[in-house]
Short mmCIF file of C-alpha atoms in Angstrom, two decimals:
data_model
loop_
_atom_site.label_atom_id
_atom_site.label_comp_id
_atom_site.label_asym_id
_atom_site.label_seq_id
_atom_site.Cartn_x
_atom_site.Cartn_y
_atom_site.Cartn_z
CA GLU A 1 -1.85 -1.20 -60.68
CA HIS A 2 -3.34 -4.70 -60.61
CA TYR A 3 -5.83 -5.64 -57.92
CA ALA A 4 -7.97 -8.61 -57.02
CA GLY A 5 -10.52 -9.17 -59.74
CA ASP A 6 -8.57 -7.34 -62.47
CA ASP A 7 -7.40 -10.44 -64.36
CA GLU A 8 -10.29 -10.35 -66.81
CA TYR A 9 -9.14 -6.93 -67.98
CA ALA A 10 -5.40 -7.56 -67.99
CA ASN A 11 -5.25 -8.23 -71.75
CA GLU A 12 -6.97 -5.01 -72.75
CA GLY A 13 -4.02 -2.95 -74.00
CA ALA A 14 -5.71 0.43 -73.62
CA TYR A 15 -7.38 -0.33 -70.27
CA PHE A 16 -5.03 1.79 -68.18
CA ASN A 17 -4.26 4.31 -70.97
CA LEU A 18 -6.96 6.70 -69.84
CA PRO A 19 -7.66 10.34 -70.55
CA GLN A 20 -6.60 12.69 -67.77
CA SER A 21 -9.25 13.69 -65.27
CA ASN A 22 -9.57 17.17 -66.78
CA GLU A 23 -10.68 15.85 -70.18
CA PRO A 24 -14.42 15.89 -70.90
CA ARG A 25 -16.48 12.75 -70.37
CA VAL A 26 -19.90 11.73 -71.64
CA ASP A 27 -22.64 12.74 -69.20
CA LEU A 28 -25.36 10.15 -69.97
CA ALA A 29 -27.69 11.22 -67.19
CA ASN A 30 -28.43 14.39 -69.17
CA ASP A 31 -28.25 12.89 -72.68
CA PRO A 32 -31.54 13.82 -74.46
CA VAL A 33 -31.13 11.13 -77.14
CA LEU A 34 -30.65 8.20 -74.77
CA ALA A 35 -33.48 9.45 -72.56
CA LYS A 36 -35.97 8.89 -75.40
CA LEU A 37 -34.86 5.34 -76.21
CA GLU A 38 -36.27 2.10 -74.89
CA PRO A 39 -34.13 1.05 -71.85
CA ALA A 40 -32.48 -2.01 -73.38
CA GLU A 41 -31.73 -0.15 -76.62
CA ALA A 42 -30.30 2.83 -74.69
CA ALA A 43 -28.05 0.47 -72.75
CA ARG A 44 -26.88 -1.29 -75.93
CA ARG A 45 -26.10 2.06 -77.58
CA LEU A 46 -24.17 3.10 -74.50
CA LEU A 47 -22.12 -0.11 -74.47
CA SER A 48 -21.26 0.09 -78.16
CA GLY A 49 -21.01 3.84 -78.71
CA VAL A 50 -19.08 5.14 -75.71
CA PRO A 51 -15.46 3.96 -75.35
CA VAL A 52 -14.08 2.74 -72.05
CA GLY A 53 -13.05 5.76 -70.05
CA GLY A 54 -15.70 7.99 -71.59
CA LEU A 55 -18.34 7.79 -68.87
CA HIS A 56 -18.80 10.59 -66.39
CA PRO A 57 -17.99 9.53 -62.78
CA SER A 58 -21.45 10.57 -61.61
CA ASP A 59 -22.97 8.17 -64.16
CA VAL A 60 -20.77 5.37 -62.87
CA LEU A 61 -21.83 6.01 -59.28
CA HIS A 62 -25.56 6.61 -59.67
CA GLY A 63 -26.52 8.20 -62.98
CA LEU A 64 -26.97 4.90 -64.84
CA THR A 65 -28.69 3.07 -61.98
CA PRO A 66 -32.21 4.01 -63.25
CA LEU A 67 -31.32 2.65 -66.70
CA LEU A 68 -30.12 -0.59 -65.11
CA LYS A 69 -33.38 -0.81 -63.16
CA ASP A 70 -35.50 -0.15 -66.28
CA CYS A 71 -33.73 -2.99 -68.11
CA CYS A 72 -34.53 -5.36 -65.24
CA ILE A 73 -38.17 -4.24 -65.16
CA LEU A 74 -38.61 -5.38 -68.79
CA GLN A 75 -38.27 -8.98 -67.51
CA THR A 76 -36.92 -10.56 -70.70
CA GLU A 77 -33.82 -12.66 -71.12
CA VAL A 78 -32.32 -10.12 -73.51
CA SER A 79 -32.96 -7.18 -71.16
CA MET A 80 -31.41 -9.07 -68.24
CA ARG A 81 -28.30 -9.87 -70.28
CA THR A 82 -28.11 -6.21 -71.26
CA ALA A 83 -28.43 -5.17 -67.61
CA ARG A 84 -25.61 -7.55 -66.72
CA SER A 85 -23.40 -6.06 -69.46
CA LEU A 86 -24.24 -2.58 -68.21
CA LEU A 87 -23.19 -3.42 -64.66
CA GLU A 88 -19.99 -5.00 -65.96
CA ARG A 89 -19.29 -1.77 -67.80
CA LEU A 90 -19.80 0.25 -64.62
CA THR A 91 -17.27 -1.88 -62.73
CA ARG A 92 -14.77 -1.49 -65.58
CA GLU A 93 -15.23 2.28 -65.58
CA LYS A 94 -14.76 2.30 -61.81
CA LYS A 95 -11.42 0.54 -62.10
CA ASN A 96 -10.52 2.76 -65.03
CA ILE A 97 -11.05 5.94 -63.01
CA ASN A 98 -9.31 4.57 -59.91
CA ALA A 99 -6.24 3.51 -61.90
CA ALA A 100 -5.92 7.03 -63.29
CA LEU A 101 -6.39 8.48 -59.81
CA LEU A 102 -3.63 6.36 -58.31
CA ARG A 103 -1.22 7.23 -61.09
CA GLU A 104 -1.89 10.91 -60.50
CA LEU A 105 -1.39 10.50 -56.75
CA LYS A 106 1.92 8.71 -57.27
CA ASP A 107 3.15 11.47 -59.60
CA ARG A 108 2.14 14.21 -57.18
CA ALA A 109 3.69 12.38 -54.24
CA ALA A 110 6.96 12.08 -56.21
CA GLU A 111 6.92 15.77 -57.08
CA GLN A 112 6.10 16.94 -53.55
CA SER A 113 8.28 14.33 -51.82
CA GLY A 114 5.41 13.67 -49.45
CA LEU A 115 1.77 12.64 -49.08
CA CYS A 116 -1.04 14.65 -50.62
CA GLY A 117 -3.74 16.16 -48.43
CA ALA A 118 -7.20 14.61 -48.52
CA SER A 119 -8.77 17.96 -49.44
CA GLU A 120 -6.55 18.21 -52.53
CA VAL A 121 -7.72 15.05 -54.33
CA ALA A 122 -10.93 13.22 -55.09
CA PRO A 123 -11.60 9.99 -53.16
CA PRO A 124 -11.50 6.63 -54.96
CA LEU A 125 -14.61 5.53 -56.82
CA VAL A 126 -16.45 2.73 -55.03
CA LEU A 127 -19.76 1.18 -56.11
CA SER A 128 -22.40 0.41 -53.52
CA SER A 129 -24.42 -2.80 -53.41
CA LEU A 130 -27.47 -1.06 -54.96
CA PRO A 131 -26.81 -1.81 -58.67
CA PHE A 132 -25.92 -5.43 -57.82
CA HIS A 133 -29.13 -5.83 -55.80
CA ILE A 134 -31.19 -4.36 -58.64
CA LEU A 135 -29.82 -7.00 -61.00
CA MET A 136 -30.40 -9.71 -58.39
CA HIS A 137 -34.04 -8.66 -57.87
CA GLY A 138 -34.55 -8.81 -61.63
CA TRP A 139 -33.36 -12.42 -61.75
CA ALA A 140 -35.42 -13.26 -58.66
CA ARG A 141 -38.56 -12.15 -60.48
CA MET A 142 -37.44 -14.02 -63.59
CA SER A 143 -37.32 -17.19 -61.47
CA GLY A 144 -41.10 -17.11 -61.36
CA ARG A 145 -41.38 -16.58 -65.12
CA GLY A 146 -39.88 -19.84 -66.39
CA PHE A 147 -36.26 -19.22 -65.44
CA HIS A 148 -36.53 -21.29 -62.26
CA ARG A 149 -33.05 -22.73 -62.74
CA ASP A 150 -31.18 -19.78 -64.24
CA GLY A 151 -32.52 -17.23 -61.78
CA PRO A 152 -30.97 -18.61 -58.56
CA GLU A 153 -27.75 -19.53 -60.39
CA LYS A 154 -27.38 -16.01 -61.77
CA ILE A 155 -27.96 -14.48 -58.34
CA ALA A 156 -25.37 -16.78 -56.76
CA GLU A 157 -22.88 -15.67 -59.42
CA ILE A 158 -23.64 -12.01 -58.67
CA ILE A 159 -22.98 -12.58 -54.95
CA GLU A 160 -19.55 -14.01 -55.79
CA TRP A 161 -19.01 -11.07 -58.12
CA MET A 162 -19.84 -8.67 -55.29
CA ASP A 163 -17.23 -10.43 -53.16
CA ARG A 164 -14.53 -9.93 -55.82
CA GLU A 165 -15.42 -6.28 -56.28
CA ASP A 166 -15.36 -5.75 -52.52
CA GLN A 167 -11.83 -7.19 -52.36
CA TYR A 168 -10.78 -4.82 -55.14
CA ASP A 169 -12.35 -1.84 -53.33
CA ALA A 170 -10.56 -2.77 -50.10
CA GLN A 171 -7.22 -2.81 -51.92
CA ILE A 172 -7.97 0.53 -53.57
CA ARG A 173 -8.74 2.06 -50.18
CA ARG A 174 -5.46 0.77 -48.75
CA ASP A 175 -3.46 2.17 -51.66
CA PHE A 176 -5.30 5.50 -51.44
CA ASP A 177 -4.66 5.75 -47.69
CA ALA A 178 -0.96 5.04 -48.29
CA LEU A 179 -0.70 7.99 -50.69
CA VAL A 180 -3.04 10.53 -49.04
CA ALA A 181 -2.66 11.92 -45.56
CA ALA A 182 -5.80 12.17 -43.43
CA ASP A 183 -6.65 15.78 -42.64
CA ASP A 184 -8.64 15.15 -39.46
CA ASP A 185 -10.81 12.63 -37.61
CA GLU A 186 -13.78 13.51 -39.80
CA ASP A 187 -11.80 12.56 -42.88
CA ARG A 188 -10.78 9.24 -41.32
CA ARG A 189 -14.40 8.53 -40.39
CA ARG A 190 -15.54 9.37 -43.93
CA ARG A 191 -13.04 6.91 -45.37
CA ARG A 192 -14.25 4.13 -43.07
CA ASN A 193 -17.88 4.78 -44.00
CA MET A 194 -17.43 4.67 -47.77
CA PRO A 195 -20.00 2.60 -49.70
CA SER A 196 -19.39 -1.12 -49.98
CA CYS A 197 -20.64 -3.87 -52.25
CA GLN A 198 -19.87 -6.62 -49.77
CA PRO A 199 -22.66 -9.25 -49.81
CA THR A 200 -25.10 -8.69 -46.96
CA THR A 201 -28.12 -10.40 -45.48
CA ALA A 202 -30.27 -8.60 -48.06
CA SER A 203 -28.16 -10.15 -50.85
CA TYR A 204 -28.74 -13.69 -49.63
CA ASN A 205 -32.40 -12.98 -48.88
CA THR A 206 -32.82 -12.10 -52.56
CA LEU A 207 -31.33 -15.49 -53.46
CA LEU A 208 -33.77 -17.17 -51.06
CA THR A 209 -36.61 -15.22 -52.69
CA ALA A 210 -35.58 -16.64 -56.06
CA TYR A 211 -35.79 -20.15 -54.63
CA THR A 212 -39.33 -19.48 -53.38
CA TYR A 213 -40.31 -18.80 -57.00
CA ALA A 214 -38.37 -21.82 -58.28
CA SER A 215 -39.43 -24.26 -55.55
CA LYS A 216 -42.26 -25.83 -57.55
CA HIS A 217 -39.82 -26.80 -60.32
CA ASP A 218 -36.65 -27.52 -58.37
CA ARG A 219 -36.96 -30.59 -56.13
CA LEU A 220 -33.83 -29.61 -54.20
CA ALA A 221 -34.83 -25.97 -53.63
CA GLY A 222 -35.63 -26.56 -49.95
CA LYS A 223 -32.28 -28.18 -49.21
CA LYS A 224 -30.48 -25.43 -51.10
CA ALA A 225 -32.31 -22.83 -49.00
CA GLU A 226 -31.13 -24.50 -45.81
CA GLN A 227 -27.57 -24.61 -47.17
CA ILE A 228 -27.79 -20.86 -47.81
CA LEU A 229 -28.77 -20.25 -44.18
CA ARG A 230 -25.75 -22.23 -43.00
CA MET A 231 -23.49 -20.42 -45.48
CA MET A 232 -24.70 -17.04 -44.22
CA SER A 233 -23.85 -17.96 -40.63
CA ARG A 234 -20.48 -19.41 -41.60
CA ARG A 235 -19.40 -16.38 -43.63
CA ASN A 236 -20.54 -14.06 -40.85
CA GLN A 237 -18.39 -15.93 -38.33
CA GLU A 238 -15.34 -16.52 -40.53
CA SER A 239 -15.15 -13.34 -42.62
CA GLY A 240 -17.11 -10.85 -40.55
CA TRP A 241 -19.63 -10.25 -43.33
CA HIS A 242 -22.89 -8.58 -42.35
CA CYS A 243 -24.84 -11.56 -43.65
CA LYS A 244 -26.07 -13.36 -40.54
CA PRO A 245 -29.54 -14.85 -41.14
CA ASN A 246 -32.36 -12.71 -39.81
CA THR A 247 -36.04 -13.38 -39.23
CA ARG A 248 -36.85 -12.81 -42.90
CA SER A 249 -34.13 -15.27 -43.97
CA PHE A 250 -35.69 -18.09 -41.98
CA GLY A 251 -39.17 -17.09 -43.15
CA LEU A 252 -38.07 -17.34 -46.78
CA ALA A 253 -36.44 -20.73 -46.23
CA ILE A 254 -39.67 -21.97 -44.64
CA SER A 255 -41.60 -20.60 -47.61
CA VAL A 256 -39.32 -22.46 -50.05
CA HIS A 257 -40.27 -25.77 -48.40
CA ALA A 258 -43.94 -24.83 -48.04
CA LYS A 259 -44.35 -23.88 -51.71
CA SER A 260 -42.51 -26.88 -53.12
CA ASP A 261 -45.45 -29.27 -52.55
CA ARG A 262 -42.99 -32.15 -52.25
CA TYR A 263 -43.17 -35.23 -50.06
CA LYS A 264 -42.63 -34.19 -46.44
CA SER A 265 -42.09 -30.56 -47.47
CA ALA A 266 -44.29 -29.45 -44.56
CA ILE A 267 -42.19 -31.52 -42.15
CA PHE A 268 -39.00 -29.89 -43.46
CA ALA A 269 -40.62 -26.45 -43.11
CA GLN A 270 -41.32 -27.26 -39.46
CA TYR A 271 -37.69 -28.33 -39.02
CA VAL A 272 -36.56 -24.89 -40.21
CA LEU A 273 -39.00 -23.27 -37.76
CA ASN A 274 -37.46 -25.35 -34.97
CA ASP A 275 -33.97 -24.22 -36.05
CA MET A 276 -35.27 -20.67 -35.92
CA LYS A 277 -36.35 -21.19 -32.32
CA VAL A 278 -32.95 -22.61 -31.38
CA MET A 279 -31.17 -19.63 -32.94
CA HIS A 280 -33.51 -17.26 -31.10
CA GLU A 281 -32.60 -18.80 -27.75
CA ALA A 282 -28.87 -18.66 -28.51
CA GLU A 283 -29.04 -15.02 -29.64
CA ARG A 284 -31.22 -14.09 -26.68
CA GLU A 285 -28.66 -15.50 -24.25
CA ARG A 286 -25.82 -13.66 -26.01
CA TYR A 287 -27.84 -10.43 -26.05
CA GLU A 288 -28.60 -10.57 -22.35
CA ALA A 289 -24.97 -11.45 -21.52
CA GLU A 290 -23.57 -8.53 -23.55
CA VAL A 291 -26.22 -5.89 -22.85
CA GLY A 292 -27.02 -6.87 -19.29
CA ALA A 293 -30.78 -6.51 -19.85
CA PRO A 294 -33.50 -8.87 -21.07
CA TYR A 295 -34.45 -8.80 -24.74
CA ASN A 296 -37.81 -7.12 -25.32
CA ALA A 297 -39.62 -9.24 -27.90
CA GLU A 298 -42.77 -7.12 -27.57
CA ASP A 299 -40.95 -4.02 -28.85
CA PRO A 300 -37.92 -5.10 -30.94
CA GLY A 301 -37.11 -1.50 -31.85
CA SER A 302 -36.31 -0.68 -28.22
CA ASN A 303 -33.47 -3.21 -28.06
CA ALA A 304 -29.80 -2.55 -28.76
CA TRP A 305 -30.13 -4.80 -31.83
CA ARG A 306 -32.67 -7.24 -33.20
CA ILE A 307 -32.32 -11.00 -33.00
CA VAL A 308 -33.91 -13.82 -34.96
CA THR A 309 -37.46 -14.28 -33.66
CA PRO A 310 -40.23 -16.59 -34.93
CA ASP A 311 -43.08 -14.43 -36.20
CA ASN A 312 -46.63 -14.82 -37.48
CA ILE A 313 -45.44 -15.36 -41.04
CA ALA A 314 -43.18 -18.28 -40.09
CA TYR A 315 -45.87 -20.05 -38.03
CA THR A 316 -48.66 -19.44 -40.55
CA THR A 317 -46.50 -20.63 -43.45
CA VAL A 318 -45.78 -23.92 -41.68
CA MET A 319 -49.49 -24.42 -40.95
CA SER A 320 -50.37 -23.63 -44.56
CA ALA A 321 -47.82 -26.23 -45.68
CA PHE A 322 -49.50 -28.90 -43.56
CA ALA A 323 -52.94 -27.83 -44.80
CA SER A 324 -51.89 -27.92 -48.46
CA ALA A 325 -50.09 -31.27 -48.19
CA ASP A 326 -53.39 -33.06 -47.53
CA ALA A 327 -51.72 -36.10 -45.96
CA LYS A 328 -52.82 -38.28 -43.10
CA GLY A 329 -52.31 -36.64 -39.74
CA TYR A 330 -51.24 -33.30 -41.18
CA ALA A 331 -54.38 -31.48 -40.01
CA GLN A 332 -53.52 -32.44 -36.43
CA LYS A 333 -49.93 -31.26 -36.97
CA ALA A 334 -51.22 -27.90 -38.21
CA GLU A 335 -53.34 -27.60 -35.07
CA ASP A 336 -50.35 -28.48 -32.90
CA VAL A 337 -48.36 -25.68 -34.55
CA LEU A 338 -51.25 -23.28 -33.89
CA PHE A 339 -51.36 -24.12 -30.18
CA ASP A 340 -47.58 -23.83 -30.01
CA MET A 341 -47.94 -20.37 -31.53
CA ILE A 342 -50.56 -19.44 -28.92
CA ASP A 343 -48.40 -20.72 -26.06
CA SER A 344 -45.30 -18.91 -27.39
CA SER A 345 -47.01 -15.60 -28.16
CA GLY A 346 -45.64 -13.86 -25.07
CA LYS A 347 -42.19 -15.35 -25.49
CA TYR A 348 -41.75 -14.19 -29.10
CA GLY A 349 -43.89 -11.06 -28.92
CA ILE A 350 -46.35 -12.32 -31.54
CA ARG A 351 -50.15 -12.23 -31.61
CA VAL A 352 -52.23 -14.99 -33.12
CA ASP A 353 -54.43 -13.63 -35.91
CA SER A 354 -57.13 -14.82 -38.28
CA PRO A 355 -54.74 -16.04 -41.06
CA ALA A 356 -53.19 -18.48 -38.56
CA PHE A 357 -56.59 -19.91 -37.63
CA ASP A 358 -57.61 -19.95 -41.30
CA ALA A 359 -54.61 -22.14 -42.17
CA CYS A 360 -55.46 -24.61 -39.41
CA ILE A 361 -59.13 -24.74 -40.43
CA ARG A 362 -58.16 -25.39 -44.06
CA GLY A 363 -56.21 -28.40 -42.84
CA TRP A 364 -59.30 -29.89 -41.18
CA SER A 365 -61.37 -29.02 -44.25
CA ALA A 366 -58.98 -31.05 -46.42
CA ALA A 367 -59.13 -33.91 -43.91
CA ALA A 368 -62.94 -33.90 -44.03
CA LYS A 369 -62.78 -34.62 -47.76
CA ARG A 370 -59.97 -37.18 -47.68
CA MET A 371 -61.15 -39.53 -44.96
CA GLY A 372 -63.21 -42.52 -46.02
CA ASN A 373 -64.99 -43.15 -42.73
CA PRO A 374 -68.15 -40.95 -42.37
CA LYS A 375 -67.53 -40.66 -38.64
CA ALA A 376 -63.98 -39.45 -39.26
CA ARG A 377 -65.24 -36.90 -41.81
CA PHE A 378 -67.81 -35.65 -39.29
CA GLU A 379 -65.12 -35.33 -36.62
CA ALA A 380 -62.86 -33.42 -39.01
CA ALA A 381 -65.63 -30.93 -39.82
CA GLU A 382 -66.40 -30.66 -36.11
CA ARG A 383 -62.74 -29.84 -35.41
CA ALA A 384 -62.84 -27.13 -38.08
CA GLU A 385 -65.89 -25.53 -36.45
CA GLY A 386 -64.27 -26.01 -33.05
CA MET A 387 -61.33 -23.90 -34.24
CA LEU A 388 -63.82 -21.22 -35.26
CA LYS A 389 -65.41 -21.25 -31.81
CA LEU A 390 -62.01 -20.99 -30.15
CA MET A 391 -61.18 -18.11 -32.43
CA GLU A 392 -64.42 -16.33 -31.49
CA GLU A 393 -63.71 -16.82 -27.78
CA MET A 394 -60.21 -15.38 -28.10
CA ALA A 395 -61.54 -12.49 -30.20
CA ALA A 396 -64.15 -11.72 -27.53
CA GLU A 397 -61.41 -11.72 -24.89
CA VAL A 398 -59.36 -9.26 -26.97
CA GLU A 399 -62.40 -7.00 -27.38
CA SER A 400 -63.14 -7.09 -23.64
CA ILE A 401 -59.57 -6.01 -22.90
CA GLY A 402 -59.95 -3.21 -25.42
CA GLU A 403 -63.21 -2.09 -23.81
CA ASP A 404 -61.57 -1.99 -20.38
CA GLU A 405 -58.81 0.19 -21.80
CA ASP A 406 -61.40 2.48 -23.38
CA GLN A 407 -63.16 2.84 -20.03
CA ASP A 408 -59.87 3.74 -18.38
CA MET A 409 -59.30 6.38 -21.04
CA ASP A 410 -62.80 7.77 -20.49
CA ALA A 411 -62.16 7.99 -16.77
CA MET A 412 -59.09 10.07 -17.53
CA GLY A 413 -61.20 12.48 -19.58
CA ASP A 414 -60.16 11.32 -23.05
CA VAL A 415 -63.62 10.61 -24.48
CA GLU A 416 -63.96 9.69 -28.14
CA GLU A 417 -67.01 10.12 -30.29
CA PRO A 418 -69.15 6.97 -30.50
CA GLY A 419 -68.42 5.01 -33.66
CA ASP A 420 -69.60 1.94 -35.46
CA ASP A 421 -68.85 -1.32 -33.65
CA ARG A 422 -67.82 -2.79 -36.98
CA ASP A 423 -64.64 -0.69 -36.82
CA LYS A 424 -63.66 -2.45 -33.61
CA ARG A 425 -64.38 -5.82 -35.18
CA VAL A 426 -62.18 -5.03 -38.14
CA SER A 427 -59.35 -3.84 -35.90
CA ASN A 428 -59.47 -7.09 -33.91
CA PRO A 429 -56.88 -9.39 -35.53
CA LEU A 430 -58.72 -12.46 -34.25
CA ALA A 431 -62.14 -11.51 -35.60
CA PRO A 432 -63.34 -14.26 -37.99
CA THR A 433 -63.45 -13.13 -41.59
CA THR A 434 -65.39 -14.31 -44.62
CA ARG A 435 -62.41 -16.51 -45.47
CA THR A 436 -62.66 -18.14 -42.03
CA TYR A 437 -66.35 -18.93 -42.32
CA ASN A 438 -65.91 -20.18 -45.89
CA ALA A 439 -63.22 -22.61 -44.75
CA VAL A 440 -65.55 -24.10 -42.14
CA LEU A 441 -68.44 -24.21 -44.61
CA SER A 442 -66.11 -26.01 -47.01
CA ALA A 443 -65.32 -28.56 -44.31
CA TRP A 444 -69.01 -29.41 -43.86
CA ALA A 445 -69.59 -29.47 -47.61
CA ARG A 446 -66.66 -31.82 -48.16
CA SER A 447 -67.67 -34.16 -45.34
CA ASP A 448 -70.61 -35.46 -47.43
CA ILE A 449 -72.63 -36.60 -44.44
CA LYS A 450 -76.30 -36.11 -43.59
CA GLU A 451 -75.55 -33.67 -40.75
CA ALA A 452 -73.56 -31.40 -43.08
CA ALA A 453 -76.43 -29.41 -44.65
CA PRO A 454 -78.15 -28.21 -41.44
CA ARG A 455 -74.81 -27.47 -39.75
CA ALA A 456 -73.63 -25.47 -42.76
CA GLU A 457 -76.93 -23.58 -42.97
CA ALA A 458 -76.78 -22.67 -39.28
CA LEU A 459 -73.22 -21.49 -39.71
CA LEU A 460 -74.18 -19.39 -42.73
CA TYR A 461 -76.88 -17.53 -40.77
CA LYS A 462 -74.44 -17.05 -37.92
CA MET A 463 -71.99 -15.57 -40.41
CA LEU A 464 -74.65 -13.20 -41.79
CA ALA A 465 -75.57 -12.07 -38.30
CA THR A 466 -72.00 -10.92 -37.69
CA VAL A 467 -71.86 -9.03 -41.01
CA ILE A 468 -75.27 -7.28 -40.96
CA PRO A 469 -75.84 -5.15 -37.84
CA PRO A 470 -79.15 -5.73 -36.06
CA GLY A 471 -81.93 -3.44 -37.32
CA ALA A 472 -79.94 -2.29 -40.34
CA ALA A 473 -82.24 -1.28 -43.21
CA ALA A 474 -82.07 0.78 -46.37
CA ASP A 475 -85.05 2.48 -48.02
CA GLY A 476 -87.48 0.57 -45.86
CA ASP A 477 -86.17 -2.87 -46.91
CA ASP A 478 -86.04 -5.50 -44.22
CA VAL A 479 -82.54 -6.96 -44.08
CA SER A 480 -82.92 -8.75 -40.73
CA VAL A 481 -81.48 -12.25 -40.62
CA VAL A 482 -84.09 -15.00 -40.25
CA PRO A 483 -82.64 -18.12 -38.63
CA PRO A 484 -83.45 -21.50 -40.19
CA HIS A 485 -86.43 -23.49 -38.92
CA ASP A 486 -85.76 -26.42 -36.63
#
């Protein structure tokens, strides 16, 4: 009756001395007293007032999950410890119930001199990964509230805990299958598809999320994030875990470097982006070899499965890291990443948008302030406005393509009511926004040169002209934009 992970309970004399399954158990999901208590207090009363073996199986499976979640939402150290104790209690109750089930099966098998039918007995109790992930998300949020060291460590411990519980569940399934005969194929399929608490990609992504919160305080957070990516790949290959890094995993690792604000953190973020590209090529080749068809990056949902693919978030995060670092040559590096994104848009199925241009422009704005040479500051501000012009040209090209498509639709008889052109401008992902213009205005303001004021004023009126439609007026007021005098 001992399984992997049971050693911590081996010394509890009454652990396997359980009430029979027909004895009443406490149904906490419908307890009116506990429902009125504050979550942490309700959990503490549960832990101290209900003996082991007294919980209803439905509470162990899902009834107490909302209480566990409410404890984590409180976001205090005490509530998180209480949530941990509550989850420990659920795993103990699970083993408690399963031990009683196996004893009953052994007795019935001895009496019948044969295996029991699956329809005659209840299946073993197995926890899913949901309660573990709830506790992990709680610690991930705590990482941004001063627990920058404890949060990631606690999550790593929970992942190892999930591994131990998964080993126990696998052993329970084997023992159950040895004592219960499968009725039909449907029964066999149901047994294979039972819930599992094996660590998955989502588990490790939660750990990476915790490091994004802790990156400003932990100098080694970026390296640890890269180690997690390698660990995920290794465990997927060696143990068959469903924890291979996905696009979000790489994006989080990039974010850990970008938010750390450490020396060369932007460079390390770009290294992770390059690793992401390498993994994309390897997975693309494997996909095409196994499926016999090219991978459709434009519509990932149409593929047999998804592969790691650099996306807008990954590129924009790297550019933001270069812009925030404010080091020599980093503005040019941010621009290089932007042009790489533009060149790779068809390959990765991504579309350059205004946040990507905004990040690049912020880099030139920072350079305009940092440089000591007035000519260099002027050139930096010019580059920022040049990015705005390029953005406007690409936005106009997108709009022209959209207009051609609208004309084709009209020719087919699908005519829409005329609407405000501003709706089209908003729907264009490359349309410059107030944030974009403000970044360029900031570049001219920071340059501190004599040409800055007239250039900024001209840009401001250009910005107003795009916001206020020509001839727009309210109550007879003239709101037309008057350009500055030469």
